[in-house]
Each structure stands twice: as structure tokens, then as C-alpha cells.
Coordinates of C-alpha atoms and ligand atoms in Angstrom, one line a residue:
M1 CA -19.1 -1.8 -90.6
T2 CA -16.6 -4.5 -92.0
I3 CA -16.3 -3.9 -95.6
A4 CA -14.2 -6.6 -97.6
V5 CA -12.9 -6.3 -101.0
Y6 CA -12.6 -9.4 -103.3
P7 CA -10.3 -8.5 -106.2
G8 CA -9.5 -10.5 -109.5
S9 CA -9.7 -10.5 -113.1
F10 CA -12.9 -12.6 -113.3
D11 CA -12.2 -13.3 -117.1
P12 CA -14.7 -14.9 -116.8
V13 CA -16.1 -15.4 -113.3
T14 CA -16.5 -19.1 -112.4
L15 CA -18.6 -20.9 -109.7
G16 CA -15.2 -20.9 -107.5
H17 CA -15.4 -17.3 -107.4
V18 CA -19.3 -17.1 -106.7
D19 CA -18.7 -19.7 -103.9
V20 CA -16.0 -17.5 -102.3
I21 CA -18.3 -14.3 -102.7
K22 CA -21.3 -16.1 -101.3
R23 CA -19.2 -17.3 -98.1
A24 CA -17.6 -13.9 -97.8
S25 CA -21.2 -12.1 -98.0
R26 CA -22.1 -14.0 -94.6
V27 CA -19.1 -12.9 -92.7
F28 CA -18.8 -9.4 -93.9
E29 CA -21.4 -6.7 -93.7
E30 CA -20.4 -5.5 -97.4
V31 CA -18.5 -7.3 -100.0
R32 CA -17.1 -5.4 -102.7
V33 CA -16.0 -7.5 -105.8
C34 CA -13.6 -5.5 -107.9
V35 CA -12.9 -6.1 -111.2
M36 CA -9.0 -5.1 -111.6
K37 CA -8.1 -3.4 -115.0
N38 CA -4.4 -3.9 -116.0
P39 CA -3.8 -2.1 -119.4
K40 CA -0.9 -4.7 -119.8
K41 CA -3.1 -7.7 -120.0
H42 CA -5.2 -9.1 -122.5
Y43 CA -8.4 -10.4 -121.7
L44 CA -11.1 -12.6 -123.4
F45 CA -14.1 -10.7 -122.1
S46 CA -14.3 -6.9 -122.0
E47 CA -14.5 -5.2 -118.8
K48 CA -18.1 -4.5 -119.3
E49 CA -19.0 -8.1 -119.9
R50 CA -17.0 -9.2 -116.9
L51 CA -18.9 -6.5 -114.7
A52 CA -22.0 -7.8 -116.2
F53 CA -21.4 -11.5 -115.5
L54 CA -20.4 -10.8 -112.0
T55 CA -23.6 -8.6 -111.2
E56 CA -25.8 -11.0 -112.8
S57 CA -24.3 -14.0 -110.9
T58 CA -24.3 -12.2 -107.4
K59 CA -27.6 -10.6 -107.5
Q60 CA -29.0 -12.8 -105.0
Y61 CA -26.5 -11.5 -102.3
S62 CA -27.8 -8.1 -101.4
N63 CA -24.6 -6.8 -99.6
V64 CA -22.4 -7.7 -102.5
M65 CA -21.1 -4.9 -104.9
V66 CA -19.5 -5.0 -108.1
D67 CA -16.9 -2.3 -109.2
A68 CA -14.0 -2.1 -111.8
Y69 CA -10.6 -0.3 -110.9
Q70 CA -7.4 0.6 -112.5
G71 CA -4.5 1.1 -110.1
L72 CA -3.3 -0.3 -106.9
L73 CA -5.7 -2.5 -105.1
T74 CA -4.7 -0.6 -101.7
E75 CA -5.8 2.8 -103.2
Y76 CA -9.3 1.2 -104.0
V77 CA -9.4 -0.5 -100.6
R78 CA -9.0 2.9 -98.7
A79 CA -11.2 4.8 -101.0
K80 CA -13.9 2.3 -100.1
N81 CA -13.1 2.6 -96.3
A82 CA -12.5 -1.4 -96.5
R83 CA -10.5 -3.1 -94.0
V84 CA -10.2 -6.5 -95.3
V85 CA -9.2 -8.1 -98.6
I86 CA -10.4 -11.6 -99.7
K87 CA -8.1 -14.1 -101.5
G88 CA -9.4 -17.6 -102.4
L89 CA -6.7 -20.3 -102.1
R90 CA -6.8 -23.4 -104.4
S91 CA -3.4 -24.9 -103.8
S92 CA 0.0 -23.8 -102.4
G93 CA 0.9 -22.4 -105.4
D94 CA -1.8 -19.6 -104.8
F95 CA -0.3 -19.2 -101.4
E96 CA 3.1 -18.4 -102.7
Y97 CA 1.8 -16.0 -105.2
E98 CA -0.7 -14.3 -102.8
K99 CA 2.2 -14.1 -100.0
Q100 CA 4.3 -11.9 -102.2
M101 CA 1.0 -9.9 -103.0
D102 CA 0.6 -9.4 -99.6
F103 CA 4.2 -8.3 -98.8
F104 CA 3.5 -5.3 -101.0
N105 CA 0.1 -4.6 -100.2
K106 CA 1.3 -4.5 -96.3
R107 CA 4.0 -1.9 -97.2
L108 CA 1.6 0.1 -99.0
A109 CA -1.4 -0.1 -96.3
P110 CA -0.5 -1.7 -93.1
E111 CA -4.1 -1.2 -91.7
V112 CA -5.3 -3.5 -94.5
E113 CA -5.8 -7.2 -93.7
T114 CA -5.8 -9.9 -96.1
L115 CA -8.0 -13.0 -95.4
Y116 CA -7.7 -16.2 -97.2
M117 CA -10.3 -18.6 -98.2
A118 CA -9.9 -22.1 -99.0
A119 CA -11.5 -23.3 -102.2
D120 CA -14.4 -25.4 -102.1
N121 CA -13.2 -28.9 -102.9
A122 CA -15.5 -29.0 -105.8
Y123 CA -13.8 -26.0 -107.3
S124 CA -10.2 -26.4 -106.2
V125 CA -8.7 -26.7 -109.6
L126 CA -11.3 -24.6 -111.5
S127 CA -9.6 -21.4 -112.9
S128 CA -10.6 -18.8 -115.4
S129 CA -7.6 -19.6 -117.4
A130 CA -9.0 -23.3 -117.8
I131 CA -12.3 -21.9 -118.7
R132 CA -10.8 -19.8 -121.6
E133 CA -8.9 -23.0 -122.7
L134 CA -11.8 -25.2 -122.8
M135 CA -13.7 -22.2 -124.9
T136 CA -10.9 -22.3 -127.5
F137 CA -11.6 -26.0 -128.2
G138 CA -15.4 -26.1 -127.6
G139 CA -15.4 -28.2 -124.4
S140 CA -18.4 -27.9 -122.1
L141 CA -18.4 -25.6 -119.3
D142 CA -21.5 -27.1 -117.6
G143 CA -21.2 -26.9 -113.8
L144 CA -18.1 -24.8 -113.8
V145 CA -19.5 -21.0 -114.6
P146 CA -22.7 -19.3 -113.7
E147 CA -25.6 -19.6 -116.3
V148 CA -24.7 -16.1 -117.7
V149 CA -21.3 -17.1 -118.6
L150 CA -22.6 -20.4 -119.9
D151 CA -24.7 -18.1 -122.5
A152 CA -22.2 -15.7 -123.4
A153 CA -19.5 -18.4 -124.2
A154 CA -22.2 -20.4 -126.0
K155 CA -22.5 -17.5 -128.3
R156 CA -19.0 -17.1 -128.9
M157 CA -18.4 -20.7 -129.5
G158 CA -21.4 -20.7 -132.1
G159 CA -23.6 -22.8 -129.7
K160 CA -21.0 -25.5 -128.6
A161 CA -21.2 -24.5 -124.8
Ligands
ADP1 P1 -8.0 -16.9 -111.8 O1 -6.8 -17.3 -110.8 O2 -9.1 -18.0 -111.9 O3 -7.7 -16.4 -113.3 P2 -8.9 -14.3 -110.8 O4 -7.4 -13.9 -110.9 O5 -10.0 -13.6 -111.4 O6 -9.0 -15.8 -111.3 O7 -8.8 -14.9 -109.1 C1 -9.5 -13.7 -108.2 C2 -9.4 -14.5 -106.7 O8 -10.0 -15.6 -106.7 C3 -7.9 -15.0 -106.3 O9 -7.9 -14.6 -104.9 C4 -7.9 -16.4 -106.7 O10 -7.0 -17.2 -106.1 C5 -9.4 -17.0 -106.5 N1 -9.9 -17.9 -107.0 C6 -9.9 -18.1 -108.5 N2 -10.5 -19.4 -108.8 C7 -11.0 -19.9 -107.5 C8 -11.7 -21.0 -107.1 N3 -12.1 -21.8 -107.9 N4 -12.0 -21.1 -106.0 C9 -11.5 -20.4 -104.9 N5 -10.7 -19.1 -105.2 C10 -10.6 -18.9 -106.5

């Protein structure tokens, strides 16, 4: 069974992430979406919220599971007997960054292969940071994030989502 891991911060999950998850779920027998916890990072949404948003927005894909992990991605991947890491690519900037990550991950776990999935054109400029910025200024998130995030954001912005 080929298990793939899709790691990220997902602060919050966007429709771009959900699209990658959906496509990966058609290719691999199991997809483990992993919310990576970095104690040095400040998140807008708590880990519990980020997990809940992902669980809700991927519930229609029966072979998708959602986890959180603090530590090296390669350790998580090995613990789950996964062989593949999925990364979404929006731009050449994403690729340059991922190339560096891949170099270090390959040193730590040469048996793990990173596969890249081109972002859907509709979401190729969409990022969690843009969503957080829109939230700061009360901009509409319609068509950019799953329903569950729309609702949570509306609550935070006092009904302005
Ligand atoms: P972001 O870069 O939006 O803050 P994450 O760190 O949570 O998001 O990203 C997790 C993974 O999803 C990365 O591989 C990233 O390149 C990919 N990704 C992020 N947004 C999109 C998108 N709109 N379409 C496809 N892949 C994406």
C-alpha cells in the first residue's frame, strides 16, 4: 500500500490545499495530511482549529486522514510507513524553496520520494498568508476557503466574511 504524506501549516486550509488533497487521494491508497507544529511559529488558528478545519473539509475522501506532528517530517513519514511526500507548487518560488527542503529530507530519509503537484490555475496564487491578510482587513474569503473556515473567519471578524 502506498501511503503519501501531505505536510503543511494549514493556517488556515484553503481550497488550493483541498484540491491537492483530493487529487492525491485519487492516486494513493492513503493520504495523511499532517499539520506540522513549529513551536517557534506564531499561528492565527490553534492547532485544534486547524485540525478540525482539515478534518471537516476532507471528510468526503475516505482514504484521507489528518494528524498533527511536532518534529522532523522524515520521522513522521517513517513512523507511518509512508514512501511519498506530496508538495503543492504554485510558482517557481515554491519550487526553489521545496528544492532546499528536499535536499535535507533526502539526507535524512533517502527512501522517501517527494512528488510535486502543480496547483490548479484557479488557486495558483492562493496562500494561507493571503487569507490571514484578508481577514485582518475584513475582506471576503468566498471561493477561497472551505465552508468551515468561512464560518470560523466570520466569527473572528465579527460577521464580515
Ligand atoms: P501556505 O504556503 O499557503 O502558507 P502551507 O505551508 O500550509 O501553506 O502549505 C502546505 C503545502 O501546500 C505546500 O506544499 C504548499 O506549496 C502547498 N500549497 C499551498 N497553497 C497551495 C495552493 N493554493 N495550491 C496548491 N498547493 C498549495
